[in-house]
């Protein structure tokens, strides 16, 4: 079975043409960074029609996820590179609905994530951090902090991920507002661990800061893997940044 290793800001994926539904054990084995290909997750991209594909995503531990922002951008690039779609602008069907994408000649991809929603639950505190629940097609808990680089993400992240507020676990973001047009963010990904980039995490953190009146509608989110542009202010949120094919092979 052929695959392509892809990455968006260092958020990396094993990408396979579908239809396919891999076993959780296979996903975990492929994502193993010592004994496998090494990735944050597995994407299966299935052509539907000349202007649409379907994306399915599994975390590195084999668990399925509703949405993956950088995975969506890599799916778009893969679909264009593999000739699955007729043009650079098309639709990706996901478990949480259809999403519009645009692939540029330089490999950057702009992708729609849908609504940034704030579930009807109180702001809560875990391990001394004040967190707000955010939904971008998948669950997030965002803490706005003075210095995200001093947060012990590896210790606090798994505590928040498994908090009772989230029976199906959550992604966690620690965000520092640098200016009206920039925030710095570190992410603990559900089923992955600390990652150097997360598209939905960037959107969730930007959305929380925007709702608090701390940033404007267009925000550069600086992640350890690099900058991702998040466009807010309308009825949809968009993310925009680079993608790259790393290598291809056969499983």
PDB file of C-alpha atoms in Angstrom:
ATOM      1  CA  UNK A   1       0.000   0.000   0.000  1.00  0.00           C
ATOM      2  CA  UNK A   2       1.466   3.332  -1.072  1.00  0.00           C
ATOM      3  CA  UNK A   3       1.635   6.328   1.269  1.00  0.00           C
ATOM      4  CA  UNK A   4       2.940   9.880   1.320  1.00  0.00           C
ATOM      5  CA  UNK A   5       4.443  11.502   4.398  1.00  0.00           C
ATOM      6  CA  UNK A   6       3.272  15.132   4.566  1.00  0.00           C
ATOM      7  CA  UNK A   7       3.615  17.984   7.017  1.00  0.00           C
ATOM      8  CA  UNK A   8       2.113  21.373   7.720  1.00  0.00           C
ATOM      9  CA  UNK A   9       4.318  23.467  10.027  1.00  0.00           C
ATOM     10  CA  UNK A  10       5.843  20.228  11.325  1.00  0.00           C
ATOM     11  CA  UNK A  11       2.444  18.676  12.116  1.00  0.00           C
ATOM     12  CA  UNK A  12       3.104  15.464  10.167  1.00  0.00           C
ATOM     13  CA  UNK A  13       0.880  12.776   8.698  1.00  0.00           C
ATOM     14  CA  UNK A  14       0.907   9.451   6.914  1.00  0.00           C
ATOM     15  CA  UNK A  15      -1.445  10.061   3.973  1.00  0.00           C
ATOM     16  CA  UNK A  16      -3.088   7.182   2.089  1.00  0.00           C
ATOM     17  CA  UNK A  17      -5.512   7.149  -0.819  1.00  0.00           C
ATOM     18  CA  UNK A  18      -8.845   5.595   0.137  1.00  0.00           C
ATOM     19  CA  UNK A  19     -11.257   4.040   0.554  1.00  0.00           C
ATOM     20  CA  UNK A  20      -9.621   2.432   3.575  1.00  0.00           C
ATOM     21  CA  UNK A  21     -10.399   2.066   7.266  1.00  0.00           C
ATOM     22  CA  UNK A  22      -7.154   1.107   9.039  1.00  0.00           C
ATOM     23  CA  UNK A  23      -7.131  -0.765  12.324  1.00  0.00           C
ATOM     24  CA  UNK A  24      -6.132   1.262  15.376  1.00  0.00           C
ATOM     25  CA  UNK A  25      -3.090  -0.971  15.916  1.00  0.00           C
ATOM     26  CA  UNK A  26      -1.890  -0.307  12.355  1.00  0.00           C
ATOM     27  CA  UNK A  27      -2.283   3.455  12.790  1.00  0.00           C
ATOM     28  CA  UNK A  28      -0.268   3.371  16.013  1.00  0.00           C
ATOM     29  CA  UNK A  29       2.436   1.246  14.364  1.00  0.00           C
ATOM     30  CA  UNK A  30       2.737   3.530  11.326  1.00  0.00           C
ATOM     31  CA  UNK A  31       2.924   6.637  13.529  1.00  0.00           C
ATOM     32  CA  UNK A  32       5.612   5.185  15.829  1.00  0.00           C
ATOM     33  CA  UNK A  33       8.657   7.451  15.464  1.00  0.00           C
ATOM     34  CA  UNK A  34      11.176   4.733  16.298  1.00  0.00           C
ATOM     35  CA  UNK A  35       9.728   1.607  14.724  1.00  0.00           C
ATOM     36  CA  UNK A  36       7.361   3.021  12.097  1.00  0.00           C
ATOM     37  CA  UNK A  37       7.105   5.857   9.592  1.00  0.00           C
ATOM     38  CA  UNK A  38       6.598   8.438  12.324  1.00  0.00           C
ATOM     39  CA  UNK A  39       3.681  10.887  12.368  1.00  0.00           C
ATOM     40  CA  UNK A  40       1.133  12.731  14.479  1.00  0.00           C
ATOM     41  CA  UNK A  41      -1.657  10.862  12.710  1.00  0.00           C
ATOM     42  CA  UNK A  42      -2.965   9.087   9.619  1.00  0.00           C
ATOM     43  CA  UNK A  43      -5.097  10.671   6.886  1.00  0.00           C
ATOM     44  CA  UNK A  44      -7.157   8.656   4.406  1.00  0.00           C
ATOM     45  CA  UNK A  45      -8.193  10.723   1.363  1.00  0.00           C
ATOM     46  CA  UNK A  46     -10.885   9.305  -0.914  1.00  0.00           C
ATOM     47  CA  UNK A  47     -11.976  10.913  -4.196  1.00  0.00           C
ATOM     48  CA  UNK A  48     -15.715  11.575  -4.435  1.00  0.00           C
ATOM     49  CA  UNK A  49     -16.133  13.675  -7.603  1.00  0.00           C
ATOM     50  CA  UNK A  50     -14.052  16.166  -9.646  1.00  0.00           C
ATOM     51  CA  UNK A  51     -14.600  18.873  -7.023  1.00  0.00           C
ATOM     52  CA  UNK A  52     -14.661  16.894  -3.769  1.00  0.00           C
ATOM     53  CA  UNK A  53     -12.769  14.362  -1.665  1.00  0.00           C
ATOM     54  CA  UNK A  54     -13.407  12.786   1.726  1.00  0.00           C
ATOM     55  CA  UNK A  55     -10.960  13.080   4.640  1.00  0.00           C
ATOM     56  CA  UNK A  56     -10.793  10.643   7.551  1.00  0.00           C
ATOM     57  CA  UNK A  57      -8.280  11.110  10.344  1.00  0.00           C
ATOM     58  CA  UNK A  58      -6.814   9.002  13.156  1.00  0.00           C
ATOM     59  CA  UNK A  59      -4.556  10.254  15.962  1.00  0.00           C
ATOM     60  CA  UNK A  60      -1.167   8.678  16.567  1.00  0.00           C
ATOM     61  CA  UNK A  61      -2.613   6.408  19.262  1.00  0.00           C
ATOM     62  CA  UNK A  62      -5.116   4.966  16.780  1.00  0.00           C
ATOM     63  CA  UNK A  63      -8.153   6.882  18.022  1.00  0.00           C
ATOM     64  CA  UNK A  64     -10.369   8.568  15.398  1.00  0.00           C
ATOM     65  CA  UNK A  65     -10.780  12.354  15.469  1.00  0.00           C
ATOM     66  CA  UNK A  66     -13.572  14.544  14.161  1.00  0.00           C
ATOM     67  CA  UNK A  67     -11.345  17.168  12.551  1.00  0.00           C
ATOM     68  CA  UNK A  68      -7.702  18.075  12.024  1.00  0.00           C
ATOM     69  CA  UNK A  69      -6.856  21.529  10.677  1.00  0.00           C
ATOM     70  CA  UNK A  70      -3.364  20.928   9.343  1.00  0.00           C
ATOM     71  CA  UNK A  71      -4.548  17.496   8.251  1.00  0.00           C
ATOM     72  CA  UNK A  72      -7.263  19.217   6.228  1.00  0.00           C
ATOM     73  CA  UNK A  73      -4.660  21.411   4.565  1.00  0.00           C
ATOM     74  CA  UNK A  74      -2.421  18.406   3.809  1.00  0.00           C
ATOM     75  CA  UNK A  75      -5.450  16.501   2.488  1.00  0.00           C
ATOM     76  CA  UNK A  76      -6.090  19.353   0.062  1.00  0.00           C
ATOM     77  CA  UNK A  77      -2.492  19.377  -1.168  1.00  0.00           C
ATOM     78  CA  UNK A  78      -2.473  15.572  -1.523  1.00  0.00           C
ATOM     79  CA  UNK A  79      -5.725  15.608  -3.515  1.00  0.00           C
ATOM     80  CA  UNK A  80      -4.322  18.152  -5.975  1.00  0.00           C
ATOM     81  CA  UNK A  81      -0.934  16.435  -6.262  1.00  0.00           C
ATOM     82  CA  UNK A  82      -2.560  13.050  -6.888  1.00  0.00           C
ATOM     83  CA  UNK A  83      -4.984  14.409  -9.474  1.00  0.00           C
ATOM     84  CA  UNK A  84      -8.061  13.538  -7.414  1.00  0.00           C
ATOM     85  CA  UNK A  85      -9.683  16.919  -8.133  1.00  0.00           C
ATOM     86  CA  UNK A  86      -9.959  19.058 -11.236  1.00  0.00           C
ATOM     87  CA  UNK A  87      -8.856  22.382  -9.764  1.00  0.00           C
ATOM     88  CA  UNK A  88      -7.217  24.185  -6.861  1.00  0.00           C
ATOM     89  CA  UNK A  89     -10.512  25.065  -5.112  1.00  0.00           C
ATOM     90  CA  UNK A  90     -12.783  22.252  -3.967  1.00  0.00           C
ATOM     91  CA  UNK A  91     -14.662  20.698  -1.058  1.00  0.00           C
ATOM     92  CA  UNK A  92     -13.475  18.201   1.535  1.00  0.00           C
ATOM     93  CA  UNK A  93     -16.101  16.055   3.239  1.00  0.00           C
ATOM     94  CA  UNK A  94     -15.264  15.456   6.920  1.00  0.00           C
ATOM     95  CA  UNK A  95     -17.100  13.831   9.841  1.00  0.00           C
ATOM     96  CA  UNK A  96     -18.249  17.321  10.916  1.00  0.00           C
ATOM     97  CA  UNK A  97     -19.379  18.548   7.495  1.00  0.00           C
ATOM     98  CA  UNK A  98     -18.047  19.865   4.212  1.00  0.00           C
ATOM     99  CA  UNK A  99     -15.105  22.264   4.259  1.00  0.00           C
ATOM    100  CA  UNK A 100     -13.828  24.502   1.446  1.00  0.00           C
ATOM    101  CA  UNK A 101     -10.120  24.545   0.573  1.00  0.00           C
ATOM    102  CA  UNK A 102      -7.817  26.324  -1.867  1.00  0.00           C
ATOM    103  CA  UNK A 103      -4.367  25.058  -2.877  1.00  0.00           C
ATOM    104  CA  UNK A 104      -1.910  27.586  -4.298  1.00  0.00           C
ATOM    105  CA  UNK A 105       0.948  26.759  -6.713  1.00  0.00           C
ATOM    106  CA  UNK A 106       3.524  27.413  -3.968  1.00  0.00           C
ATOM    107  CA  UNK A 107       2.024  24.681  -1.762  1.00  0.00           C
ATOM    108  CA  UNK A 108       0.334  26.969   0.738  1.00  0.00           C
ATOM    109  CA  UNK A 109      -3.242  26.003   1.528  1.00  0.00           C
ATOM    110  CA  UNK A 110      -6.182  28.045   2.815  1.00  0.00           C
ATOM    111  CA  UNK A 111      -8.826  25.935   4.519  1.00  0.00           C
ATOM    112  CA  UNK A 112     -12.178  26.599   6.145  1.00  0.00           C
ATOM    113  CA  UNK A 113     -12.736  25.118   9.595  1.00  0.00           C
ATOM    114  CA  UNK A 114     -16.366  26.147  10.034  1.00  0.00           C
ATOM    115  CA  UNK A 115     -17.570  27.874  13.178  1.00  0.00           C
ATOM    116  CA  UNK A 116     -15.609  28.630  16.325  1.00  0.00           C
ATOM    117  CA  UNK A 117     -18.153  27.715  18.986  1.00  0.00           C
ATOM    118  CA  UNK A 118     -18.154  28.092  22.751  1.00  0.00           C
ATOM    119  CA  UNK A 119     -20.086  25.227  24.346  1.00  0.00           C
ATOM    120  CA  UNK A 120     -22.573  26.029  27.070  1.00  0.00           C
ATOM    121  CA  UNK A 121     -20.350  25.099  29.955  1.00  0.00           C
ATOM    122  CA  UNK A 122     -18.628  27.293  32.556  1.00  0.00           C
ATOM    123  CA  UNK A 123     -15.053  28.428  32.405  1.00  0.00           C
ATOM    124  CA  UNK A 124     -13.233  25.995  34.639  1.00  0.00           C
ATOM    125  CA  UNK A 125      -9.887  25.648  36.381  1.00  0.00           C
ATOM    126  CA  UNK A 126      -7.514  22.689  36.204  1.00  0.00           C
ATOM    127  CA  UNK A 127      -4.043  22.494  37.735  1.00  0.00           C
ATOM    128  CA  UNK A 128      -4.136  26.228  38.432  1.00  0.00           C
ATOM    129  CA  UNK A 129      -4.994  27.236  34.847  1.00  0.00           C
ATOM    130  CA  UNK A 130      -8.225  28.989  33.884  1.00  0.00           C
ATOM    131  CA  UNK A 131      -9.579  27.265  30.784  1.00  0.00           C
ATOM    132  CA  UNK A 132     -12.378  28.038  28.370  1.00  0.00           C
ATOM    133  CA  UNK A 133     -14.040  25.366  26.252  1.00  0.00           C
ATOM    134  CA  UNK A 134     -13.892  25.963  22.492  1.00  0.00           C
ATOM    135  CA  UNK A 135     -15.186  23.808  19.638  1.00  0.00           C
ATOM    136  CA  UNK A 136     -13.741  23.946  16.108  1.00  0.00           C
ATOM    137  CA  UNK A 137     -15.279  20.696  14.917  1.00  0.00           C
ATOM    138  CA  UNK A 138     -13.263  19.005  17.671  1.00  0.00           C
ATOM    139  CA  UNK A 139     -12.942  19.880  21.391  1.00  0.00           C
ATOM    140  CA  UNK A 140     -10.403  22.282  22.864  1.00  0.00           C
ATOM    141  CA  UNK A 141      -9.614  23.822  26.225  1.00  0.00           C
ATOM    142  CA  UNK A 142      -7.780  27.148  25.951  1.00  0.00           C
ATOM    143  CA  UNK A 143      -5.831  28.944  28.670  1.00  0.00           C
ATOM    144  CA  UNK A 144      -4.614  32.484  27.986  1.00  0.00           C
ATOM    145  CA  UNK A 145      -1.391  32.877  29.963  1.00  0.00           C
ATOM    146  CA  UNK A 146       1.355  35.454  30.435  1.00  0.00           C
ATOM    147  CA  UNK A 147       4.078  33.190  29.025  1.00  0.00           C
ATOM    148  CA  UNK A 148       3.134  30.007  27.197  1.00  0.00           C
ATOM    149  CA  UNK A 149       6.796  29.028  26.919  1.00  0.00           C
ATOM    150  CA  UNK A 150       7.092  28.632  30.685  1.00  0.00           C
ATOM    151  CA  UNK A 151       4.074  26.300  30.955  1.00  0.00           C
ATOM    152  CA  UNK A 152       4.976  22.656  31.715  1.00  0.00           C
ATOM    153  CA  UNK A 153       2.805  21.444  28.848  1.00  0.00           C
ATOM    154  CA  UNK A 154       3.956  17.845  29.172  1.00  0.00           C
ATOM    155  CA  UNK A 155       2.745  17.729  32.769  1.00  0.00           C
ATOM    156  CA  UNK A 156      -0.409  19.856  32.604  1.00  0.00           C
ATOM    157  CA  UNK A 157      -1.611  18.813  29.140  1.00  0.00           C
ATOM    158  CA  UNK A 158      -2.562  15.225  29.989  1.00  0.00           C
ATOM    159  CA  UNK A 159      -4.329  16.356  33.173  1.00  0.00           C
ATOM    160  CA  UNK A 160      -6.553  18.733  31.213  1.00  0.00           C
ATOM    161  CA  UNK A 161      -6.993  16.241  28.348  1.00  0.00           C
ATOM    162  CA  UNK A 162      -8.578  13.747  30.750  1.00  0.00           C
ATOM    163  CA  UNK A 163     -10.582  16.243  32.811  1.00  0.00           C
ATOM    164  CA  UNK A 164     -14.195  15.149  33.577  1.00  0.00           C
ATOM    165  CA  UNK A 165     -15.497  18.145  31.596  1.00  0.00           C
ATOM    166  CA  UNK A 166     -14.385  16.158  28.516  1.00  0.00           C
ATOM    167  CA  UNK A 167     -15.566  12.521  28.651  1.00  0.00           C
ATOM    168  CA  UNK A 168     -14.038  11.938  25.194  1.00  0.00           C
ATOM    169  CA  UNK A 169     -10.849  13.870  26.080  1.00  0.00           C
ATOM    170  CA  UNK A 170      -9.772  17.226  24.657  1.00  0.00           C
ATOM    171  CA  UNK A 171      -7.002  19.130  22.946  1.00  0.00           C
ATOM    172  CA  UNK A 172      -5.356  21.796  25.118  1.00  0.00           C
ATOM    173  CA  UNK A 173      -3.846  25.173  24.179  1.00  0.00           C
ATOM    174  CA  UNK A 174      -1.767  27.637  26.164  1.00  0.00           C
ATOM    175  CA  UNK A 175      -1.817  31.026  24.432  1.00  0.00           C
ATOM    176  CA  UNK A 176       0.015  34.306  25.010  1.00  0.00           C
ATOM    177  CA  UNK A 177      -1.271  37.464  23.348  1.00  0.00           C
ATOM    178  CA  UNK A 178       1.726  39.322  21.886  1.00  0.00           C
ATOM    179  CA  UNK A 179      -0.255  42.004  20.010  1.00  0.00           C
ATOM    180  CA  UNK A 180      -3.560  42.677  18.312  1.00  0.00           C
ATOM    181  CA  UNK A 181      -2.407  40.608  15.336  1.00  0.00           C
ATOM    182  CA  UNK A 182      -0.302  37.888  16.988  1.00  0.00           C
ATOM    183  CA  UNK A 183      -0.553  35.208  19.634  1.00  0.00           C
ATOM    184  CA  UNK A 184       1.985  32.545  20.586  1.00  0.00           C
ATOM    185  CA  UNK A 185       0.557  29.084  21.266  1.00  0.00           C
ATOM    186  CA  UNK A 186       1.708  25.711  22.551  1.00  0.00           C
ATOM    187  CA  UNK A 187      -0.520  22.680  22.098  1.00  0.00           C
ATOM    188  CA  UNK A 188      -1.165  19.359  23.812  1.00  0.00           C
ATOM    189  CA  UNK A 189      -2.996  17.214  21.265  1.00  0.00           C
ATOM    190  CA  UNK A 190      -5.471  14.575  22.314  1.00  0.00           C
ATOM    191  CA  UNK A 191      -4.090  11.158  21.434  1.00  0.00           C
ATOM    192  CA  UNK A 192      -0.751  12.607  20.310  1.00  0.00           C
ATOM    193  CA  UNK A 193       0.950  14.595  23.087  1.00  0.00           C
ATOM    194  CA  UNK A 194       2.662  17.942  22.728  1.00  0.00           C
ATOM    195  CA  UNK A 195       2.905  18.795  19.039  1.00  0.00           C
ATOM    196  CA  UNK A 196       4.762  21.591  17.320  1.00  0.00           C
ATOM    197  CA  UNK A 197       1.683  22.713  15.363  1.00  0.00           C
ATOM    198  CA  UNK A 198      -2.090  22.222  15.390  1.00  0.00           C
ATOM    199  CA  UNK A 199      -4.440  23.963  12.973  1.00  0.00           C
ATOM    200  CA  UNK A 200      -7.640  23.603  14.987  1.00  0.00           C
ATOM    201  CA  UNK A 201      -5.697  24.464  18.145  1.00  0.00           C
ATOM    202  CA  UNK A 202      -4.466  27.678  16.550  1.00  0.00           C
ATOM    203  CA  UNK A 203      -8.026  28.550  15.521  1.00  0.00           C
ATOM    204  CA  UNK A 204      -9.409  27.719  18.971  1.00  0.00           C
ATOM    205  CA  UNK A 205      -6.809  29.861  20.744  1.00  0.00           C
ATOM    206  CA  UNK A 206      -7.312  32.740  18.323  1.00  0.00           C
ATOM    207  CA  UNK A 207     -11.067  32.427  18.716  1.00  0.00           C
ATOM    208  CA  UNK A 208     -10.837  32.574  22.508  1.00  0.00           C
ATOM    209  CA  UNK A 209      -8.606  35.662  22.352  1.00  0.00           C
ATOM    210  CA  UNK A 210     -10.889  37.305  19.767  1.00  0.00           C
ATOM    211  CA  UNK A 211     -13.978  36.664  21.888  1.00  0.00           C
ATOM    212  CA  UNK A 212     -12.183  38.273  24.852  1.00  0.00           C
ATOM    213  CA  UNK A 213     -11.469  41.373  22.736  1.00  0.00           C
ATOM    214  CA  UNK A 214      -7.700  40.846  22.850  1.00  0.00           C
ATOM    215  CA  UNK A 215      -6.998  40.445  19.112  1.00  0.00           C
ATOM    216  CA  UNK A 216      -8.364  41.576  15.759  1.00  0.00           C
ATOM    217  CA  UNK A 217      -9.953  39.429  13.058  1.00  0.00           C
ATOM    218  CA  UNK A 218      -6.755  38.394  11.243  1.00  0.00           C
ATOM    219  CA  UNK A 219      -4.255  36.834  13.642  1.00  0.00           C
ATOM    220  CA  UNK A 220      -0.861  35.254  13.096  1.00  0.00           C
ATOM    221  CA  UNK A 221      -0.605  32.312  15.466  1.00  0.00           C
ATOM    222  CA  UNK A 222       3.030  31.552  16.189  1.00  0.00           C
ATOM    223  CA  UNK A 223       3.445  27.839  16.916  1.00  0.00           C
ATOM    224  CA  UNK A 224       6.735  26.036  17.613  1.00  0.00           C
ATOM    225  CA  UNK A 225       6.539  24.755  14.026  1.00  0.00           C
ATOM    226  CA  UNK A 226       6.003  28.206  12.527  1.00  0.00           C
ATOM    227  CA  UNK A 227       3.313  30.825  11.824  1.00  0.00           C
ATOM    228  CA  UNK A 228      -0.247  30.030  10.793  1.00  0.00           C
ATOM    229  CA  UNK A 229      -2.658  32.767   9.698  1.00  0.00           C
ATOM    230  CA  UNK A 230      -6.109  32.530  11.279  1.00  0.00           C
ATOM    231  CA  UNK A 231      -8.909  34.607   9.760  1.00  0.00           C
ATOM    232  CA  UNK A 232     -11.790  35.358  12.149  1.00  0.00           C
ATOM    233  CA  UNK A 233     -14.595  37.861  12.265  1.00  0.00           C
ATOM    234  CA  UNK A 234     -17.070  36.303   9.818  1.00  0.00           C
ATOM    235  CA  UNK A 235     -19.362  33.338  10.238  1.00  0.00           C
ATOM    236  CA  UNK A 236     -16.479  31.000   9.397  1.00  0.00           C
ATOM    237  CA  UNK A 237     -12.866  30.674  10.473  1.00  0.00           C
ATOM    238  CA  UNK A 238     -10.064  29.999   7.969  1.00  0.00           C
ATOM    239  CA  UNK A 239      -6.474  28.882   8.440  1.00  0.00           C
ATOM    240  CA  UNK A 240      -3.714  29.550   5.921  1.00  0.00           C
ATOM    241  CA  UNK A 241      -0.155  28.257   5.760  1.00  0.00           C
ATOM    242  CA  UNK A 242       2.401  25.987   4.080  1.00  0.00           C
ATOM    243  CA  UNK A 243       2.267  22.258   3.381  1.00  0.00           C
ATOM    244  CA  UNK A 244       5.020  19.947   2.190  1.00  0.00           C
ATOM    245  CA  UNK A 245       5.430  16.429   0.840  1.00  0.00           C
ATOM    246  CA  UNK A 246       8.255  14.897   2.859  1.00  0.00           C
ATOM    247  CA  UNK A 247       8.675  11.506   1.180  1.00  0.00           C
ATOM    248  CA  UNK A 248       6.662   8.610  -0.214  1.00  0.00           C
ATOM    249  CA  UNK A 249       6.899   4.869   0.220  1.00  0.00           C
ATOM    250  CA  UNK A 250       5.054   1.594   0.606  1.00  0.00           C
ATOM    251  CA  UNK A 251       3.675   0.140   3.810  1.00  0.00           C
TER     252      UNK A 251
END
